[in-house]
mmCIF file of C-alpha atoms in Angstrom:
data_model
loop_
_atom_site.group_PDB
_atom_site.id
_atom_site.type_symbol
_atom_site.label_atom_id
_atom_site.label_comp_id
_atom_site.label_asym_id
_atom_site.label_seq_id
_atom_site.Cartn_x
_atom_site.Cartn_y
_atom_site.Cartn_z
ATOM 1 C CA MET A 1 102.260 105.539 129.640
ATOM 2 C CA SER A 2 98.572 104.302 130.620
ATOM 3 C CA ASP A 3 98.106 101.380 132.882
ATOM 4 C CA ASP A 4 97.292 99.111 129.805
ATOM 5 C CA GLY A 5 100.888 99.517 128.246
ATOM 6 C CA LEU A 6 99.616 102.036 125.751
ATOM 7 C CA THR A 7 100.379 106.071 125.365
ATOM 8 C CA ASP A 8 97.511 108.285 126.735
ATOM 9 C CA LEU A 9 95.366 108.601 123.356
ATOM 10 C CA ALA A 10 93.199 111.482 122.874
ATOM 11 C CA LEU A 11 90.089 109.098 121.187
ATOM 12 C CA LYS A 12 90.994 106.482 123.528
ATOM 13 C CA GLY A 13 87.589 106.911 125.276
ATOM 14 C CA GLU A 14 85.463 107.494 122.351
ATOM 15 C CA LEU A 15 87.113 104.593 120.360
ATOM 16 C CA LEU A 16 86.517 102.281 123.566
ATOM 17 C CA GLY A 17 82.531 103.417 123.518
ATOM 18 C CA PHE A 18 82.626 102.627 119.903
ATOM 19 C CA LEU A 19 83.782 99.572 120.168
ATOM 20 C CA GLU A 20 81.576 98.575 123.307
ATOM 21 C CA ARG A 21 78.539 99.244 120.888
ATOM 22 C CA ASN A 22 80.150 98.210 117.213
ATOM 23 C CA ASP A 23 77.193 98.986 115.570
ATOM 24 C CA ASP A 24 77.898 101.991 113.059
ATOM 25 C CA PRO A 25 80.925 101.704 110.387
ATOM 26 C CA VAL A 26 80.225 105.605 109.888
ATOM 27 C CA GLU A 27 80.892 106.078 113.329
ATOM 28 C CA GLY A 28 84.003 104.058 113.322
ATOM 29 C CA ALA A 29 85.196 106.146 110.325
ATOM 30 C CA LEU A 30 84.624 109.208 111.658
ATOM 31 C CA ILE A 31 86.955 108.434 114.887
ATOM 32 C CA VAL A 32 89.302 107.122 112.844
ATOM 33 C CA ALA A 33 88.984 110.494 110.550
ATOM 34 C CA ARG A 34 89.595 112.532 113.991
ATOM 35 C CA ILE A 35 92.760 110.317 114.844
ATOM 36 C CA LEU A 36 94.554 111.404 111.590
ATOM 37 C CA GLU A 37 93.106 114.755 110.984
ATOM 38 C CA PRO A 38 91.761 116.298 114.653
ATOM 39 C CA ASP A 39 90.176 119.291 113.223
ATOM 40 C CA ALA A 40 88.575 116.881 110.328
ATOM 41 C CA ASP A 41 84.407 118.319 110.345
ATOM 42 C CA VAL A 42 82.808 115.008 111.441
ATOM 43 C CA ASP A 43 79.352 116.845 112.011
ATOM 44 C CA TRP A 44 79.098 118.036 108.297
ATOM 45 C CA ALA A 45 80.558 114.347 107.103
ATOM 46 C CA ARG A 46 77.395 112.756 109.376
ATOM 47 C CA ASP A 47 75.058 115.490 107.497
ATOM 48 C CA GLU A 48 76.340 114.780 103.999
ATOM 49 C CA VAL A 49 75.508 110.850 104.393
ATOM 50 C CA GLU A 50 72.282 111.817 105.462
ATOM 51 C CA ARG A 51 71.823 114.331 102.821
ATOM 52 C CA ILE A 52 73.129 111.266 100.215
ATOM 53 C CA ALA A 53 70.518 109.028 101.396
ATOM 54 C CA ALA A 54 67.361 111.419 101.405
ATOM 55 C CA LEU A 55 68.149 111.904 97.613
ATOM 56 C CA ALA A 56 68.560 108.269 96.891
ATOM 57 C CA ARG A 57 65.032 108.139 99.068
ATOM 58 C CA ALA A 58 63.562 110.479 96.806
ATOM 59 C CA ARG A 59 64.716 109.020 93.361
ATOM 60 C CA GLY A 60 63.865 105.292 93.971
ATOM 61 C CA GLU A 61 63.598 101.781 95.427
ATOM 62 C CA PRO A 62 66.257 101.377 97.752
ATOM 63 C CA ASP A 63 68.248 98.576 97.205
ATOM 64 C CA ALA A 64 71.914 97.747 96.815
ATOM 65 C CA ALA A 65 71.795 98.658 92.891
ATOM 66 C CA HIS A 66 69.925 102.049 93.315
ATOM 67 C CA VAL A 67 72.923 103.026 96.397
ATOM 68 C CA VAL A 68 75.822 102.314 93.933
ATOM 69 C CA ALA A 69 73.662 104.197 91.121
ATOM 70 C CA GLU A 70 73.252 107.117 93.543
ATOM 71 C CA MET A 71 76.763 107.566 95.068
ATOM 72 C CA ALA A 72 77.451 107.388 90.810
ATOM 73 C CA SER A 73 75.153 109.995 89.918
ATOM 74 C CA GLN A 74 76.475 112.442 92.972
ATOM 75 C CA GLY A 75 80.245 111.901 91.391
ATOM 76 C CA PHE A 76 81.660 109.209 93.477
ATOM 77 C CA ALA A 77 84.203 107.018 92.304
ATOM 78 C CA GLY A 78 87.026 105.290 92.846
ATOM 79 C CA ALA A 79 90.369 107.084 93.616
ATOM 80 C CA ARG A 80 92.709 105.369 91.055
ATOM 81 C CA GLU A 81 94.640 107.875 90.139
ATOM 82 C CA ARG A 82 95.555 109.051 94.096
ATOM 83 C CA TYR A 83 95.164 105.822 95.311
ATOM 84 C CA TYR A 84 97.748 105.976 98.031
ATOM 85 C CA GLU A 85 97.149 109.287 99.794
ATOM 86 C CA LEU A 86 96.079 109.615 103.525
ATOM 87 C CA GLU A 87 93.042 111.435 102.951
ATOM 88 C CA ASN A 88 91.187 108.384 100.987
ATOM 89 C CA SER A 89 90.951 107.045 104.942
ATOM 90 C CA ILE A 90 89.615 110.411 106.218
ATOM 91 C CA LEU A 91 85.989 110.276 105.926
ATOM 92 C CA PRO A 92 85.022 113.983 105.578
ATOM 93 C CA HIS A 93 87.956 114.068 102.701
ATOM 94 C CA VAL A 94 85.966 111.332 100.903
ATOM 95 C CA LEU A 95 82.898 112.733 101.293
ATOM 96 C CA LYS A 96 84.174 116.329 99.626
ATOM 97 C CA SER A 97 86.260 114.907 97.126
ATOM 98 C CA ARG A 98 83.905 112.276 95.932
ATOM 99 C CA GLN A 99 86.897 109.695 95.795
ATOM 100 C CA GLY A 100 88.164 107.046 97.789
ATOM 101 C CA ILE A 101 89.825 103.661 98.631
ATOM 102 C CA PRO A 102 87.397 100.536 98.714
ATOM 103 C CA VAL A 103 86.734 100.600 102.357
ATOM 104 C CA SER A 104 86.127 104.194 102.521
ATOM 105 C CA MET A 105 84.039 103.885 99.980
ATOM 106 C CA GLY A 106 82.567 101.196 101.345
ATOM 107 C CA VAL A 107 81.579 102.878 104.717
ATOM 108 C CA VAL A 108 80.001 105.561 102.630
ATOM 109 C CA ALA A 109 77.488 102.884 100.909
ATOM 110 C CA MET A 110 76.929 101.155 104.143
ATOM 111 C CA GLY A 111 76.114 104.664 105.860
ATOM 112 C CA VAL A 112 73.688 105.282 102.884
ATOM 113 C CA ALA A 113 72.173 101.674 102.922
ATOM 114 C CA ARG A 114 71.521 101.543 106.325
ATOM 115 C CA LEU A 115 69.824 104.809 106.535
ATOM 116 C CA LEU A 116 67.601 103.673 104.005
ATOM 117 C CA GLY A 117 66.808 100.562 105.942
ATOM 118 C CA LEU A 118 68.630 98.457 104.552
ATOM 119 C CA THR A 119 71.266 95.802 106.001
ATOM 120 C CA ALA A 120 74.830 96.461 105.089
ATOM 121 C CA MET A 121 78.038 95.030 106.005
ATOM 122 C CA GLY A 122 81.782 95.054 105.333
ATOM 123 C CA VAL A 123 83.517 91.874 103.457
ATOM 124 C CA ASN A 124 87.073 91.548 103.662
ATOM 125 C CA PHE A 125 87.467 89.979 100.452
ATOM 126 C CA PRO A 126 91.010 89.108 99.552
ATOM 127 C CA ARG A 127 91.172 91.205 96.443
ATOM 128 C CA HIS A 128 89.552 94.627 98.118
ATOM 129 C CA PHE A 129 86.666 95.502 100.212
ATOM 130 C CA LEU A 130 83.512 94.430 99.359
ATOM 131 C CA VAL A 131 79.790 95.339 100.843
ATOM 132 C CA THR A 132 76.579 93.393 101.085
ATOM 133 C CA ILE A 133 73.457 95.621 100.974
ATOM 134 C CA GLY A 134 70.622 93.500 101.659
ATOM 135 C CA ASP A 135 71.495 89.918 99.613
ATOM 136 C CA ALA A 136 73.740 91.434 97.099
ATOM 137 C CA LEU A 137 77.287 91.729 97.134
ATOM 138 C CA VAL A 138 78.649 95.122 95.962
ATOM 139 C CA ASP A 139 81.877 96.314 94.585
ATOM 140 C CA PRO A 140 82.178 100.075 96.197
ATOM 141 C CA PHE A 141 85.028 100.710 94.515
ATOM 142 C CA GLY A 142 83.962 100.168 91.170
ATOM 143 C CA LEU A 143 80.310 101.181 92.457
ATOM 144 C CA ARG A 144 78.735 98.305 91.095
ATOM 145 C CA VAL A 145 76.599 95.101 92.100
ATOM 146 C CA THR A 146 78.870 92.143 91.556
ATOM 147 C CA SER A 147 78.269 88.523 92.704
ATOM 148 C CA ARG A 148 79.948 85.866 94.590
ATOM 149 C CA GLU A 149 80.181 83.738 91.055
ATOM 150 C CA GLU A 150 82.524 86.445 89.890
ATOM 151 C CA CYS A 151 84.426 86.865 92.947
ATOM 152 C CA ILE A 152 85.034 83.267 93.105
ATOM 153 C CA ALA A 153 86.076 82.898 89.499
ATOM 154 C CA TRP A 154 88.637 85.805 90.376
ATOM 155 C CA LEU A 155 89.949 83.904 93.395
ATOM 156 C CA ARG A 156 90.422 80.957 91.213
ATOM 157 C CA ALA A 157 92.348 83.093 88.616
ATOM 158 C CA ASN A 158 94.369 84.366 90.906
ATOM 159 C CA ARG A 159 95.376 81.343 92.925
ATOM 160 C CA VAL A 160 93.512 82.450 96.032
ATOM 161 C CA GLY A 161 91.742 79.963 98.276
ATOM 162 C CA GLU A 162 88.257 80.713 99.033
ATOM 163 C CA ALA A 163 88.504 80.037 102.964
ATOM 164 C CA GLY A 164 87.753 83.243 104.401
ATOM 165 C CA ALA A 165 87.215 85.309 101.146
ATOM 166 C CA PHE A 166 83.614 86.130 102.232
ATOM 167 C CA ALA A 167 84.209 86.946 105.744
ATOM 168 C CA LYS A 168 82.228 89.598 107.034
ATOM 169 C CA ALA A 169 83.782 92.830 108.906
ATOM 170 C CA THR A 170 81.944 94.107 111.913
ATOM 171 C CA PRO A 171 82.109 97.979 112.243
ATOM 172 C CA ARG A 172 85.119 97.388 114.297
ATOM 173 C CA GLU A 173 86.916 95.525 111.874
ATOM 174 C CA VAL A 174 86.347 98.341 109.558
ATOM 175 C CA ALA A 175 87.860 100.815 111.694
ATOM 176 C CA LEU A 176 90.617 98.414 112.299
ATOM 177 C CA ARG A 177 91.273 98.122 108.313
ATOM 178 C CA MET A 178 91.214 102.003 107.804
ATOM 179 C CA LEU A 179 93.719 102.316 110.697
ATOM 180 C CA ASN A 180 96.128 99.770 109.075
ATOM 181 C CA ASN A 181 95.697 101.701 105.952
ATOM 182 C CA ALA A 182 96.706 104.660 107.152
ATOM 183 C CA ARG A 183 99.528 103.409 109.237
ATOM 184 C CA MET A 184 101.315 101.774 106.375
ATOM 185 C CA LEU A 185 100.903 104.956 104.601
ATOM 186 C CA VAL A 186 102.662 107.293 107.366
ATOM 187 C CA GLN A 187 105.067 104.411 107.856
ATOM 188 C CA ARG A 188 106.273 104.434 104.299
ATOM 189 C CA GLY A 189 106.558 108.318 104.267
ATOM 190 C CA GLY A 190 109.026 107.929 107.026
ATOM 191 C CA ASP A 191 107.044 108.925 110.088
ATOM 192 C CA PRO A 192 107.740 106.024 112.348
ATOM 193 C CA ALA A 193 106.376 107.843 115.649
ATOM 194 C CA ARG A 194 103.357 108.823 114.013
ATOM 195 C CA ALA A 195 102.755 104.928 113.083
ATOM 196 C CA LEU A 196 103.436 104.102 116.450
ATOM 197 C CA THR A 197 100.488 106.053 117.533
ATOM 198 C CA LEU A 198 98.190 104.708 115.121
ATOM 199 C CA SER A 199 99.367 100.911 115.639
ATOM 200 C CA ASP A 200 98.342 101.922 119.655
ATOM 201 C CA TYR A 201 94.839 102.810 118.529
ATOM 202 C CA GLN A 202 94.997 99.289 116.604
ATOM 203 C CA LEU A 203 95.912 97.413 119.860
ATOM 204 C CA LEU A 204 92.424 99.291 121.498
ATOM 205 C CA ILE A 205 90.930 97.197 118.930
ATOM 206 C CA VAL A 206 92.805 93.834 118.960
ATOM 207 C CA PRO A 207 95.449 93.614 121.520
ATOM 208 C CA GLU A 208 96.145 90.191 120.689
ATOM 209 C CA MET A 209 96.995 90.586 117.298
ATOM 210 C CA TYR A 210 100.834 89.715 117.686
ATOM 211 C CA GLY A 211 101.821 91.217 113.663
ATOM 212 C CA ILE A 212 100.933 94.467 115.241
ATOM 213 C CA TYR A 213 103.483 94.157 117.972
ATOM 214 C CA VAL A 214 106.016 92.919 115.535
ATOM 215 C CA GLU A 215 105.591 95.981 113.156
ATOM 216 C CA ARG A 216 105.884 98.329 116.193
ATOM 217 C CA ALA A 217 109.513 96.753 116.835
ATOM 218 C CA ASP A 218 110.119 97.758 113.390
ATOM 219 C CA LEU A 219 108.959 101.213 113.848
ATOM 220 C CA TRP A 220 111.092 101.115 117.339
ATOM 221 C CA MET A 221 114.330 100.172 115.797
ATOM 222 C CA ALA A 222 113.631 102.830 113.069
ATOM 223 C CA LEU A 223 113.467 105.332 115.943
ATOM 224 C CA GLY A 224 117.152 103.992 117.286
ATOM 225 C CA ALA A 225 115.281 102.567 120.537
ATOM 226 C CA PRO A 226 116.414 98.599 120.844
ATOM 227 C CA GLU A 227 115.084 98.213 124.004
ATOM 228 C CA MET A 228 111.618 98.927 123.114
ATOM 229 C CA VAL A 229 112.095 96.410 120.114
ATOM 230 C CA THR A 230 112.880 93.847 122.823
ATOM 231 C CA GLU A 231 109.317 94.980 124.731
ATOM 232 C CA GLU A 232 107.362 94.809 121.479
ATOM 233 C CA LEU A 233 109.202 91.276 120.128
ATOM 234 C CA GLU A 234 108.357 89.818 123.801
ATOM 235 C CA ARG A 235 104.328 91.067 123.981
ATOM 236 C CA ALA A 236 104.465 89.328 120.305
ATOM 237 C CA VAL A 237 105.408 86.106 121.395
ATOM 238 C CA GLN A 238 102.297 85.664 124.078
ATOM 239 C CA TYR A 239 100.011 85.918 121.143
ATOM 240 C CA ALA A 240 101.914 84.168 118.565
ATOM 241 C CA PRO A 241 99.935 81.527 116.694
ATOM 242 C CA SER A 242 102.613 78.587 116.595
ATOM 243 C CA GLU A 243 105.784 77.687 118.729
ATOM 244 C CA GLU A 244 107.737 78.272 115.400
ATOM 245 C CA ILE A 245 107.052 81.923 115.230
ATOM 246 C CA ALA A 246 107.374 81.790 119.011
ATOM 247 C CA GLY A 247 110.814 80.943 118.556
ATOM 248 C CA ARG A 248 111.908 82.830 116.083
ATOM 249 C CA LEU A 249 110.523 86.075 117.947
ATOM 250 C CA ARG A 250 112.220 84.998 120.905
ATOM 251 C CA GLU A 251 115.442 84.882 119.046
ATOM 252 C CA ARG A 252 114.978 88.124 117.582
ATOM 253 C CA ALA A 253 114.224 89.565 120.772
ATOM 254 C CA ARG A 254 117.359 87.887 122.344
ATOM 255 C CA GLN A 255 119.285 89.662 119.790
ATOM 256 C CA SER A 256 117.893 92.814 120.595
ATOM 257 C CA ARG A 257 118.945 92.814 123.829
ATOM 258 C CA GLY A 258 122.116 94.869 124.934
ATOM 259 C CA GLY A 259 121.703 97.059 121.726
ATOM 260 C CA ARG A 260 122.420 100.824 122.502
ATOM 261 C CA SER A 261 119.573 103.434 121.895
ATOM 262 C CA THR A 262 119.898 106.561 120.504
ATOM 263 C CA VAL A 263 117.180 108.127 121.551
ATOM 264 C CA ASN A 264 117.866 111.386 123.694
#
């Protein structure tokens, strides 16, 4: 364990450097790619984003519609049939397969747009990740320009509140979202130890997110380590958003004390 309570992580220094800059969603996604696949070809991925942008620059006036049209013309599409696969969160795989989930497709769109001199930011929309390019709102999964009005209509039809629905996602928040998607897939795949490592990286980004500690408690329980369950729950109490939630966490931590470890 390191002095911050996290295990020694191979890419800790690189991630902390990225978090300090917080300026490039592509670089954040490439760190995530190396966390998930240490030998991921990130140099090729950078060159490929630049190649896509160069073709886009040569073929028309840069704007949001042109960015998504260029991606579509080069074979990109949302990974509808193979949505729940880890490769969709590994940017070099996305660039090679030309398929991804909303956030990884959004990273490509933002990377291309920024190389074309356009402003581009992520949007944590409840349905799925969106992107702003210039003044336009883009659905990167569908590779189309959408509108705030269309998105509000979806929120109302699905009885989802509008508060925070269009919150911008900084590059660090994009990386966090990608790690979260990957961790959930790994956890569902029955690998709690790997999921814990991914959550270690998440805690470098948001050490105050109580929900991650709660999820880590579940992972330690799956690994048969009740003493670690207690430790994670006690950390969660420190960041609980209300006294009611803190009380429930304290009670769960109390119940976990005295549990017998099966780790050997």
